[in-house]
Amino acid sequence: MLKQDLCNLTLKELKSYISEVGEKPFRAKQIYRQIWTNQVSDFEEMTDISLNLRTKLNELATIGTLNLIDLKIGDNGLTRKAIWKTEDDKVIESVLMIYPDRATVCVSSQAGCPMACVFCATGKMGLLKNLSAGEIAEQVLWARREVQKINKEPLEENSHYVNKDNLPKNLSNVVFMGMGEPFNNYKNWWKSVELLHDKDGFNMGGRSFTVSTVGLVPGIDKLAREDIPVNLAISLHTPFDGNRSALMPVNKKYPIATLIKASKHYAKNTGRRVSFEYCLIKGQNDSEDDATALAYLLSNPEKFPCHVNLIPWNPVKDTGLKTITKIAREKFKKILKKHGIPCTVRIERGQDIDAACGQLAGDYSSPHNS
């Protein structure tokens, strides 16, 4: 019999479960606080409950189900990729990145991905499974513990401006940008957000969450109605439908005009800006015409609160694609800014451990570099 994963239960669900196993409901709040506030990973650490209850929980339940099978460390200790195996032997990855005064974890919502974007290693896998809310949230619990661990370790010299004075003391941000399409697993993904946001537990503010989608319009519309202010990032990557359909098959169902309309609705309904992720690929979407058309797309007939996050494409084997030069990247950025489009270049992190954007493939035995 599979044990009950307590990381997958809200406080209300945990109270029902505790009653079902013959314990008083108030014990649920103690257990919930230990898991989400104290981040314990072993029932034996729950010293405020009886030995008998701890023994029962060991027999019937678990605190998470993911098995950490490898931890890769890059960028002089500031980027860490956790490689997990699920109970049903699927491999997923999470990436923790330390910056001056902030720590961000990139978590997976699926094993593999059904979206088949040609520039992404995960998209080459196909969909293997949807992760449960507990499996998604457990990656974040690991990240918070890992940040606390990093604070106790000697800090290596690095070129990322992180020092003892600005080393973050706690996890700052959660980005649902790892393996999988969160809106293709909306119910479980949103439950993980609720678990992590709960003021009686993990208590992370809604604006600390960012979800990335390839452009599933029903998910964007649904997020616009939710009561937790999660930030939205949309993978756009080109302003032209034909090119986008070739790079991202999802565009055939939700073309750019439909996507921009949903983005404007989200911005108007929530009062929050939309981030557009734009992966710069040499010869595919990096020309002056691409930059000018992108600026026009985001500003006509009227501007709306948005921002472009330029991402130098990270090598993925067997794609035949190439990344652009720094000079070409800056030229693209300059054109956007000239037209009044706010934009930044994403800091490149994790390439030395195949942890950069687009490189997560659930296969730690072979490199992704071409």
mmCIF file of N, CA, C and O in Angstrom, residues 206-299:
data_model
loop_
_atom_site.group_PDB
_atom_site.id
_atom_site.type_symbol
_atom_site.label_atom_id
_atom_site.label_comp_id
_atom_site.label_asym_id
_atom_site.label_seq_id
_atom_site.Cartn_x
_atom_site.Cartn_y
_atom_site.Cartn_z
ATOM 1 N N GLY A 206 2.348 36.000 -2.526
ATOM 2 C CA GLY A 206 1.945 35.685 -3.896
ATOM 3 C C GLY A 206 2.837 36.301 -4.948
ATOM 4 O O GLY A 206 3.082 35.709 -6.002
ATOM 5 N N ARG A 207 3.354 37.502 -4.690
ATOM 6 C CA ARG A 207 4.201 38.179 -5.676
ATOM 7 C C ARG A 207 5.601 37.574 -5.747
ATOM 8 O O ARG A 207 6.413 37.983 -6.576
ATOM 9 N N SER A 208 5.870 36.605 -4.877
ATOM 10 C CA SER A 208 7.142 35.880 -4.946
ATOM 11 C C SER A 208 7.081 34.723 -5.940
ATOM 12 O O SER A 208 8.092 34.083 -6.205
ATOM 13 N N PHE A 209 5.875 34.458 -6.488
ATOM 14 C CA PHE A 209 5.692 33.370 -7.447
ATOM 15 C C PHE A 209 5.602 33.920 -8.869
ATOM 16 O O PHE A 209 4.938 34.927 -9.116
ATOM 17 N N THR A 210 6.247 33.233 -9.798
ATOM 18 C CA THR A 210 6.091 33.538 -11.219
ATOM 19 C C THR A 210 5.857 32.235 -11.970
ATOM 20 O O THR A 210 6.592 31.265 -11.773
ATOM 21 N N VAL A 211 4.836 32.223 -12.803
ATOM 22 C CA VAL A 211 4.544 31.035 -13.603
ATOM 23 C C VAL A 211 4.821 31.350 -15.060
ATOM 24 O O VAL A 211 4.484 32.426 -15.561
ATOM 25 N N SER A 212 5.455 30.414 -15.744
ATOM 26 C CA SER A 212 5.776 30.568 -17.161
ATOM 27 C C SER A 212 4.937 29.605 -17.990
ATOM 28 O O SER A 212 4.836 28.423 -17.662
ATOM 29 N N THR A 213 4.357 30.126 -19.046
ATOM 30 C CA THR A 213 3.541 29.301 -19.937
ATOM 31 C C THR A 213 3.967 29.511 -21.391
ATOM 32 O O THR A 213 4.441 30.586 -21.756
ATOM 33 N N VAL A 214 3.798 28.483 -22.199
ATOM 34 C CA VAL A 214 4.074 28.620 -23.636
ATOM 35 C C VAL A 214 2.977 29.406 -24.336
ATOM 36 O O VAL A 214 3.097 29.740 -25.503
ATOM 37 N N GLY A 215 1.908 29.699 -23.596
ATOM 38 C CA GLY A 215 0.820 30.471 -24.185
ATOM 39 C C GLY A 215 -0.500 29.742 -24.218
ATOM 40 O O GLY A 215 -1.269 29.900 -25.177
ATOM 41 N N LEU A 216 -0.781 28.941 -23.193
ATOM 42 C CA LEU A 216 -2.079 28.264 -23.103
ATOM 43 C C LEU A 216 -3.106 29.294 -22.634
ATOM 44 O O LEU A 216 -3.208 29.605 -21.449
ATOM 45 N N VAL A 217 -3.863 29.831 -23.557
ATOM 46 C CA VAL A 217 -4.766 30.946 -23.288
ATOM 47 C C VAL A 217 -5.790 30.642 -22.196
ATOM 48 O O VAL A 217 -6.045 31.487 -21.333
ATOM 49 N N PRO A 218 -6.423 29.448 -22.157
ATOM 50 C CA PRO A 218 -7.359 29.175 -21.064
ATOM 51 C C PRO A 218 -6.707 29.291 -19.686
ATOM 52 O O PRO A 218 -7.340 29.748 -18.729
ATOM 53 N N GLY A 219 -5.433 28.901 -19.575
ATOM 54 C CA GLY A 219 -4.719 29.028 -18.301
ATOM 55 C C GLY A 219 -4.471 30.479 -17.942
ATOM 56 O O GLY A 219 -4.575 30.868 -16.772
ATOM 57 N N ILE A 220 -4.138 31.297 -18.934
ATOM 58 C CA ILE A 220 -3.923 32.731 -18.692
ATOM 59 C C ILE A 220 -5.220 33.372 -18.210
ATOM 60 O O ILE A 220 -5.233 34.146 -17.244
ATOM 61 N N ASP A 221 -6.321 33.031 -18.869
ATOM 62 C CA ASP A 221 -7.632 33.577 -18.476
ATOM 63 C C ASP A 221 -8.003 33.144 -17.061
ATOM 64 O O ASP A 221 -8.547 33.934 -16.273
ATOM 65 N N LYS A 222 -7.703 31.901 -16.733
ATOM 66 C CA LYS A 222 -8.020 31.393 -15.388
ATOM 67 C C LYS A 222 -7.163 32.076 -14.335
ATOM 68 O O LYS A 222 -7.661 32.454 -13.265
ATOM 69 N N LEU A 223 -5.877 32.250 -14.630
ATOM 70 C CA LEU A 223 -4.978 32.901 -13.670
ATOM 71 C C LEU A 223 -5.432 34.329 -13.394
ATOM 72 O O LEU A 223 -5.296 34.819 -12.263
ATOM 73 N N ALA A 224 -5.983 34.997 -14.393
ATOM 74 C CA ALA A 224 -6.446 36.376 -14.231
ATOM 75 C C ALA A 224 -7.570 36.481 -13.202
ATOM 76 O O ALA A 224 -7.819 37.566 -12.656
ATOM 77 N N ARG A 225 -8.233 35.349 -12.902
ATOM 78 C CA ARG A 225 -9.351 35.358 -11.949
ATOM 79 C C ARG A 225 -8.957 34.844 -10.569
ATOM 80 O O ARG A 225 -9.773 34.872 -9.646
ATOM 81 N N GLU A 226 -7.738 34.359 -10.411
ATOM 82 C CA GLU A 226 -7.327 33.784 -9.127
ATOM 83 C C GLU A 226 -7.083 34.880 -8.087
ATOM 84 O O GLU A 226 -6.800 36.032 -8.420
ATOM 85 N N ASP A 227 -7.163 34.482 -6.803
ATOM 86 C CA ASP A 227 -7.049 35.482 -5.745
ATOM 87 C C ASP A 227 -5.643 35.597 -5.146
ATOM 88 O O ASP A 227 -5.429 36.382 -4.221
ATOM 89 N N ILE A 228 -4.683 34.839 -5.650
ATOM 90 C CA ILE A 228 -3.301 34.976 -5.223
ATOM 91 C C ILE A 228 -2.544 35.666 -6.367
ATOM 92 O O ILE A 228 -2.601 35.191 -7.509
ATOM 93 N N PRO A 229 -1.856 36.773 -6.104
ATOM 94 C CA PRO A 229 -1.252 37.570 -7.188
ATOM 95 C C PRO A 229 0.039 36.981 -7.750
ATOM 96 O O PRO A 229 1.138 37.492 -7.562
ATOM 97 N N VAL A 230 -0.112 35.882 -8.486
ATOM 98 C CA VAL A 230 1.040 35.219 -9.104
ATOM 99 C C VAL A 230 1.439 35.966 -10.378
ATOM 100 O O VAL A 230 0.590 36.338 -11.186
ATOM 101 N N ASN A 231 2.735 36.199 -10.547
ATOM 102 C CA ASN A 231 3.237 36.875 -11.748
ATOM 103 C C ASN A 231 3.188 35.940 -12.948
ATOM 104 O O ASN A 231 3.391 34.729 -12.817
ATOM 105 N N LEU A 232 2.968 36.519 -14.123
ATOM 106 C CA LEU A 232 2.831 35.745 -15.350
ATOM 107 C C LEU A 232 3.979 36.038 -16.315
ATOM 108 O O LEU A 232 4.290 37.195 -16.600
ATOM 109 N N ALA A 233 4.602 34.979 -16.822
ATOM 110 C CA ALA A 233 5.610 35.084 -17.880
ATOM 111 C C ALA A 233 5.158 34.214 -19.047
ATOM 112 O O ALA A 233 4.736 33.071 -18.849
ATOM 113 N N ILE A 234 5.248 34.757 -20.242
ATOM 114 C CA ILE A 234 4.788 34.044 -21.440
ATOM 115 C C ILE A 234 5.959 33.853 -22.393
ATOM 116 O O ILE A 234 6.670 34.810 -22.736
ATOM 117 N N SER A 235 6.160 32.610 -22.822
ATOM 118 C CA SER A 235 7.201 32.317 -23.804
ATOM 119 C C SER A 235 6.705 32.728 -25.187
ATOM 120 O O SER A 235 5.849 32.065 -25.772
ATOM 121 N N LEU A 236 7.258 33.819 -25.709
ATOM 122 C CA LEU A 236 6.811 34.342 -26.997
ATOM 123 C C LEU A 236 7.785 33.958 -28.119
ATOM 124 O O LEU A 236 7.420 33.292 -29.082
ATOM 125 N N HIS A 237 9.012 34.446 -28.016
ATOM 126 C CA HIS A 237 10.157 34.020 -28.840
ATOM 127 C C HIS A 237 10.176 34.480 -30.295
ATOM 128 O O HIS A 237 11.195 34.326 -30.959
ATOM 129 N N THR A 238 9.081 35.007 -30.790
ATOM 130 C CA THR A 238 9.069 35.600 -32.134
ATOM 131 C C THR A 238 7.756 36.344 -32.311
ATOM 132 O O THR A 238 6.731 35.939 -31.749
ATOM 133 N N PRO A 239 7.757 37.451 -33.078
ATOM 134 C CA PRO A 239 6.508 38.181 -33.304
ATOM 135 C C PRO A 239 5.732 37.703 -34.538
ATOM 136 O O PRO A 239 4.687 38.268 -34.862
ATOM 137 N N PHE A 240 6.227 36.657 -35.211
ATOM 138 C CA PHE A 240 5.609 36.195 -36.461
ATOM 139 C C PHE A 240 4.983 34.811 -36.286
ATOM 140 O O PHE A 240 5.644 33.873 -35.827
ATOM 141 N N ASP A 241 3.721 34.682 -36.679
ATOM 142 C CA ASP A 241 2.991 33.424 -36.488
ATOM 143 C C ASP A 241 3.665 32.238 -37.172
ATOM 144 O O ASP A 241 3.769 31.156 -36.586
ATOM 145 N N GLY A 242 4.100 32.414 -38.425
ATOM 146 C CA GLY A 242 4.698 31.287 -39.135
ATOM 147 C C GLY A 242 5.932 30.767 -38.435
ATOM 148 O O GLY A 242 6.096 29.546 -38.264
ATOM 149 N N ASN A 243 6.786 31.670 -38.022
ATOM 150 C CA ASN A 243 8.007 31.281 -37.327
ATOM 151 C C ASN A 243 7.693 30.675 -35.969
ATOM 152 O O ASN A 243 8.293 29.679 -35.563
ATOM 153 N N ARG A 244 6.723 31.274 -35.265
ATOM 154 C CA ARG A 244 6.383 30.759 -33.929
ATOM 155 C C ARG A 244 5.774 29.361 -34.021
ATOM 156 O O ARG A 244 6.047 28.497 -33.189
ATOM 157 N N SER A 245 4.968 29.114 -35.013
ATOM 158 C CA SER A 245 4.389 27.776 -35.184
ATOM 159 C C SER A 245 5.462 26.736 -35.453
ATOM 160 O O SER A 245 5.354 25.580 -35.038
ATOM 161 N N ALA A 246 6.531 27.150 -36.174
ATOM 162 C CA ALA A 246 7.638 26.232 -36.445
ATOM 163 C C ALA A 246 8.453 25.949 -35.195
ATOM 164 O O ALA A 246 8.913 24.825 -34.967
ATOM 165 N N LEU A 247 8.614 26.974 -34.347
ATOM 166 C CA LEU A 247 9.391 26.811 -33.115
ATOM 167 C C LEU A 247 8.548 26.222 -31.987
ATOM 168 O O LEU A 247 9.056 25.452 -31.159
ATOM 169 N N MET A 248 7.264 26.599 -31.957
ATOM 170 C CA MET A 248 6.378 26.230 -30.851
ATOM 171 C C MET A 248 5.035 25.771 -31.428
ATOM 172 O O MET A 248 4.187 26.600 -31.767
ATOM 173 N N PRO A 249 4.811 24.481 -31.534
ATOM 174 C CA PRO A 249 3.571 23.969 -32.131
ATOM 175 C C PRO A 249 2.294 24.508 -31.494
ATOM 176 O O PRO A 249 1.252 24.567 -32.155
ATOM 177 N N VAL A 250 2.347 24.925 -30.219
ATOM 178 C CA VAL A 250 1.162 25.435 -29.533
ATOM 179 C C VAL A 250 0.582 26.655 -30.250
ATOM 180 O O VAL A 250 -0.607 26.941 -30.144
ATOM 181 N N ASN A 251 1.416 27.360 -31.035
ATOM 182 C CA ASN A 251 0.951 28.568 -31.713
ATOM 183 C C ASN A 251 -0.132 28.272 -32.750
ATOM 184 O O ASN A 251 -0.914 29.149 -33.102
ATOM 185 N N LYS A 252 -0.176 27.029 -33.236
ATOM 186 C CA LYS A 252 -1.202 26.669 -34.219
ATOM 187 C C LYS A 252 -2.599 26.719 -33.590
ATOM 188 O O LYS A 252 -3.590 27.005 -34.269
ATOM 189 N N LYS A 253 -2.659 26.451 -32.298
ATOM 190 C CA LYS A 253 -3.954 26.496 -31.600
ATOM 191 C C LYS A 253 -4.227 27.869 -31.004
ATOM 192 O O LYS A 253 -5.367 28.346 -31.004
ATOM 193 N N TYR A 254 -3.172 28.502 -30.477
ATOM 194 C CA TYR A 254 -3.326 29.817 -29.865
ATOM 195 C C TYR A 254 -2.347 30.792 -30.530
ATOM 196 O O TYR A 254 -1.248 31.034 -30.019
ATOM 197 N N PRO A 255 -2.707 31.333 -31.702
ATOM 198 C CA PRO A 255 -1.800 32.228 -32.426
ATOM 199 C C PRO A 255 -1.532 33.521 -31.661
ATOM 200 O O PRO A 255 -2.184 33.826 -30.659
ATOM 201 N N ILE A 256 -0.578 34.267 -32.171
ATOM 202 C CA ILE A 256 -0.068 35.433 -31.444
ATOM 203 C C ILE A 256 -1.148 36.455 -31.117
ATOM 204 O O ILE A 256 -1.202 36.975 -29.996
ATOM 205 N N ALA A 257 -2.042 36.756 -32.044
ATOM 206 C CA ALA A 257 -3.094 37.752 -31.781
ATOM 207 C C ALA A 257 -3.968 37.326 -30.601
ATOM 208 O O ALA A 257 -4.326 38.145 -29.739
ATOM 209 N N THR A 258 -4.305 36.040 -30.551
ATOM 210 C CA THR A 258 -5.109 35.506 -29.443
ATOM 211 C C THR A 258 -4.343 35.592 -28.131
ATOM 212 O O THR A 258 -4.901 35.937 -27.075
ATOM 213 N N LEU A 259 -3.065 35.294 -28.206
ATOM 214 C CA LEU A 259 -2.207 35.325 -27.021
ATOM 215 C C LEU A 259 -2.057 36.751 -26.482
ATOM 216 O O LEU A 259 -2.143 36.977 -25.260
ATOM 217 N N ILE A 260 -1.838 37.718 -27.356
ATOM 218 C CA ILE A 260 -1.689 39.110 -26.917
ATOM 219 C C ILE A 260 -3.007 39.633 -26.323
ATOM 220 O O ILE A 260 -3.008 40.350 -25.323
ATOM 221 N N LYS A 261 -4.124 39.238 -26.915
ATOM 222 C CA LYS A 261 -5.428 39.644 -26.376
ATOM 223 C C LYS A 261 -5.604 39.116 -24.947
ATOM 224 O O LYS A 261 -6.045 39.856 -24.049
ATOM 225 N N ALA A 262 -5.234 37.862 -24.714
ATOM 226 C CA ALA A 262 -5.336 37.278 -23.373
ATOM 227 C C ALA A 262 -4.370 37.966 -22.406
ATOM 228 O O ALA A 262 -4.704 38.171 -21.227
ATOM 229 N N SER A 263 -3.192 38.328 -22.902
ATOM 230 C CA SER A 263 -2.200 39.002 -22.065
ATOM 231 C C SER A 263 -2.713 40.362 -21.610
ATOM 232 O O SER A 263 -2.550 40.750 -20.446
ATOM 233 N N LYS A 264 -3.334 41.099 -22.531
ATOM 234 C CA LYS A 264 -3.889 42.409 -22.187
ATOM 235 C C LYS A 264 -5.026 42.278 -21.186
ATOM 236 O O LYS A 264 -5.155 43.093 -20.259
ATOM 237 N N HIS A 265 -5.834 41.239 -21.362
ATOM 238 C CA HIS A 265 -6.929 40.994 -20.417
ATOM 239 C C HIS A 265 -6.371 40.705 -19.027
ATOM 240 O O HIS A 265 -6.869 41.229 -18.025
ATOM 241 N N TYR A 266 -5.322 39.874 -18.965
ATOM 242 C CA TYR A 266 -4.694 39.558 -17.685
ATOM 243 C C TYR A 266 -4.167 40.828 -17.020
ATOM 244 O O TYR A 266 -4.398 41.063 -15.824
ATOM 245 N N ALA A 267 -3.443 41.661 -17.784
ATOM 246 C CA ALA A 267 -2.868 42.882 -17.233
ATOM 247 C C ALA A 267 -3.957 43.825 -16.719
ATOM 248 O O ALA A 267 -3.835 44.412 -15.632
ATOM 249 N N LYS A 268 -5.040 43.958 -17.486
ATOM 250 C CA LYS A 268 -6.129 44.850 -17.094
ATOM 251 C C LYS A 268 -6.862 44.325 -15.866
ATOM 252 O O LYS A 268 -7.212 45.089 -14.954
ATOM 253 N N ASN A 269 -7.076 43.016 -15.813
ATOM 254 C CA ASN A 269 -7.858 42.414 -14.737
ATOM 255 C C ASN A 269 -7.092 42.371 -13.419
ATOM 256 O O ASN A 269 -7.689 42.444 -12.340
ATOM 257 N N THR A 270 -5.770 42.242 -13.491
ATOM 258 C CA THR A 270 -4.968 42.069 -12.272
ATOM 259 C C THR A 270 -4.171 43.308 -11.886
ATOM 260 O O THR A 270 -3.737 43.423 -10.735
ATOM 261 N N GLY A 271 -3.953 44.211 -12.838
ATOM 262 C CA GLY A 271 -3.112 45.365 -12.556
ATOM 263 C C GLY A 271 -1.634 45.037 -12.544
ATOM 264 O O GLY A 271 -0.805 45.851 -12.122
ATOM 265 N N ARG A 272 -1.283 43.833 -13.005
ATOM 266 C CA ARG A 272 0.124 43.415 -13.023
ATOM 267 C C ARG A 272 0.641 43.351 -14.462
ATOM 268 O O ARG A 272 -0.114 43.046 -15.383
ATOM 269 N N ARG A 273 1.914 43.609 -14.611
ATOM 270 C CA ARG A 273 2.500 43.554 -15.948
ATOM 271 C C ARG A 273 2.741 42.106 -16.366
ATOM 272 O O ARG A 273 2.842 41.206 -15.528
ATOM 273 N N VAL A 274 2.836 41.907 -17.646
ATOM 274 C CA VAL A 274 3.136 40.595 -18.219
ATOM 275 C C VAL A 274 4.588 40.587 -18.684
ATOM 276 O O VAL A 274 5.037 41.527 -19.347
ATOM 277 N N SER A 275 5.316 39.545 -18.325
ATOM 278 C CA SER A 275 6.669 39.376 -18.842
ATOM 279 C C SER A 275 6.624 38.460 -20.056
ATOM 280 O O SER A 275 5.964 37.421 -20.029
ATOM 281 N N PHE A 276 7.313 38.861 -21.113
ATOM 282 C CA PHE A 276 7.421 38.019 -22.300
ATOM 283 C C PHE A 276 8.857 37.503 -22.390
ATOM 284 O O PHE A 276 9.808 38.290 -22.427
ATOM 285 N N GLU A 277 8.986 36.181 -22.400
ATOM 286 C CA GLU A 277 10.301 35.573 -22.531
ATOM 287 C C GLU A 277 10.628 35.440 -24.015
ATOM 288 O O GLU A 277 9.802 34.961 -24.804
ATOM 289 N N TYR A 278 11.828 35.881 -24.375
ATOM 290 C CA TYR A 278 12.221 35.869 -25.780
ATOM 291 C C TYR A 278 13.613 35.263 -25.869
ATOM 292 O O TYR A 278 14.615 35.884 -25.529
ATOM 293 N N CYS A 279 13.653 33.996 -26.293
ATOM 294 C CA CYS A 279 14.908 33.257 -26.408
ATOM 295 C C CYS A 279 15.559 33.585 -27.751
ATOM 296 O O CYS A 279 15.012 33.260 -28.807
ATOM 297 N N LEU A 280 16.708 34.247 -27.714
ATOM 298 C CA LEU A 280 17.379 34.692 -28.935
ATOM 299 C C LEU A 280 18.175 33.554 -29.560
ATOM 300 O O LEU A 280 19.129 33.041 -28.968
ATOM 301 N N ILE A 281 17.770 33.154 -30.765
ATOM 302 C CA ILE A 281 18.403 32.052 -31.492
ATOM 303 C C ILE A 281 18.962 32.585 -32.802
ATOM 304 O O ILE A 281 18.246 33.226 -33.579
ATOM 305 N N LYS A 282 20.210 32.339 -33.056
ATOM 306 C CA LYS A 282 20.891 32.886 -34.227
ATOM 307 C C LYS A 282 20.184 32.476 -35.526
ATOM 308 O O LYS A 282 19.937 31.294 -35.777
ATOM 309 N N GLY A 283 19.850 33.494 -36.332
ATOM 310 C CA GLY A 283 19.241 33.228 -37.634
ATOM 311 C C GLY A 283 17.789 32.834 -37.595
ATOM 312 O O GLY A 283 17.173 32.595 -38.645
ATOM 313 N N GLN A 284 17.192 32.770 -36.403
ATOM 314 C CA GLN A 284 15.794 32.336 -36.279
ATOM 315 C C GLN A 284 14.869 33.495 -35.900
ATOM 316 O O GLN A 284 13.775 33.614 -36.452
ATOM 317 N N ASN A 285 15.323 34.333 -34.959
ATOM 318 C CA ASN A 285 14.423 35.370 -34.431
ATOM 319 C C ASN A 285 15.184 36.589 -33.924
ATOM 320 O O ASN A 285 14.701 37.308 -33.049
ATOM 321 N N ASP A 286 16.392 36.820 -34.453
ATOM 322 C CA ASP A 286 17.291 37.820 -33.870
ATOM 323 C C ASP A 286 17.592 39.004 -34.787
ATOM 324 O O ASP A 286 18.497 39.786 -34.508
ATOM 325 N N SER A 287 16.838 39.176 -35.862
ATOM 326 C CA SER A 287 17.125 40.242 -36.817
ATOM 327 C C SER A 287 16.551 41.587 -36.360
ATOM 328 O O SER A 287 15.731 41.651 -35.434
ATOM 329 N N GLU A 288 16.946 42.649 -37.042
ATOM 330 C CA GLU A 288 16.379 43.969 -36.764
ATOM 331 C C GLU A 288 14.879 43.969 -37.035
ATOM 332 O O GLU A 288 14.104 44.594 -36.297
ATOM 333 N N ASP A 289 14.466 43.286 -38.091
ATOM 334 C CA ASP A 289 13.032 43.204 -38.402
ATOM 335 C C ASP A 289 12.271 42.503 -37.275
ATOM 336 O O ASP A 289 11.144 42.892 -36.941
ATOM 337 N N ASP A 290 12.885 41.454 -36.692
ATOM 338 C CA ASP A 290 12.246 40.753 -35.564
ATOM 339 C C ASP A 290 12.066 41.705 -34.387
ATOM 340 O O ASP A 290 10.996 41.744 -33.765
ATOM 341 N N ALA A 291 13.108 42.451 -34.068
ATOM 342 C CA ALA A 291 13.052 43.367 -32.936
ATOM 343 C C ALA A 291 12.015 44.468 -33.164
ATOM 344 O O ALA A 291 11.226 44.800 -32.267
ATOM 345 N N THR A 292 11.990 45.031 -34.370
ATOM 346 C CA THR A 292 11.036 46.095 -34.683
ATOM 347 C C THR A 292 9.607 45.579 -34.646
ATOM 348 O O THR A 292 8.700 46.227 -34.099
ATOM 349 N N ALA A 293 9.388 44.397 -35.207
ATOM 350 C CA ALA A 293 8.044 43.805 -35.202
ATOM 351 C C ALA A 293 7.592 43.460 -33.788
ATOM 352 O O ALA A 293 6.411 43.612 -33.451
ATOM 353 N N LEU A 294 8.514 43.012 -32.965
ATOM 354 C CA LEU A 294 8.174 42.707 -31.567
ATOM 355 C C LEU A 294 7.755 43.977 -30.836
ATOM 356 O O LEU A 294 6.764 43.977 -30.092
ATOM 357 N N ALA A 295 8.503 45.056 -31.041
ATOM 358 C CA ALA A 295 8.163 46.329 -30.412
ATOM 359 C C ALA A 295 6.773 46.798 -30.862
ATOM 360 O O ALA A 295 5.962 47.259 -30.039
ATOM 361 N N TYR A 296 6.487 46.655 -32.154
ATOM 362 C CA TYR A 296 5.179 47.066 -32.679
ATOM 363 C C TYR A 296 4.067 46.206 -32.078
ATOM 364 O O TYR A 296 3.012 46.717 -31.686
ATOM 365 N N LEU A 297 4.309 44.908 -31.988
ATOM 366 C CA LEU A 297 3.314 43.984 -31.444
ATOM 367 C C LEU A 297 2.905 44.372 -30.025
ATOM 368 O O LEU A 297 1.728 44.288 -29.660
ATOM 369 N N LEU A 298 3.870 44.795 -29.224
ATOM 370 C CA LEU A 298 3.617 45.069 -27.809
ATOM 371 C C LEU A 298 3.214 46.514 -27.529
ATOM 372 O O LEU A 298 2.955 46.858 -26.371
ATOM 373 N N SER A 299 3.152 47.334 -28.569
ATOM 374 C CA SER A 299 2.822 48.744 -28.312
ATOM 375 C C SER A 299 1.695 49.285 -29.191
ATOM 376 O O SER A 299 1.268 50.422 -28.997
#
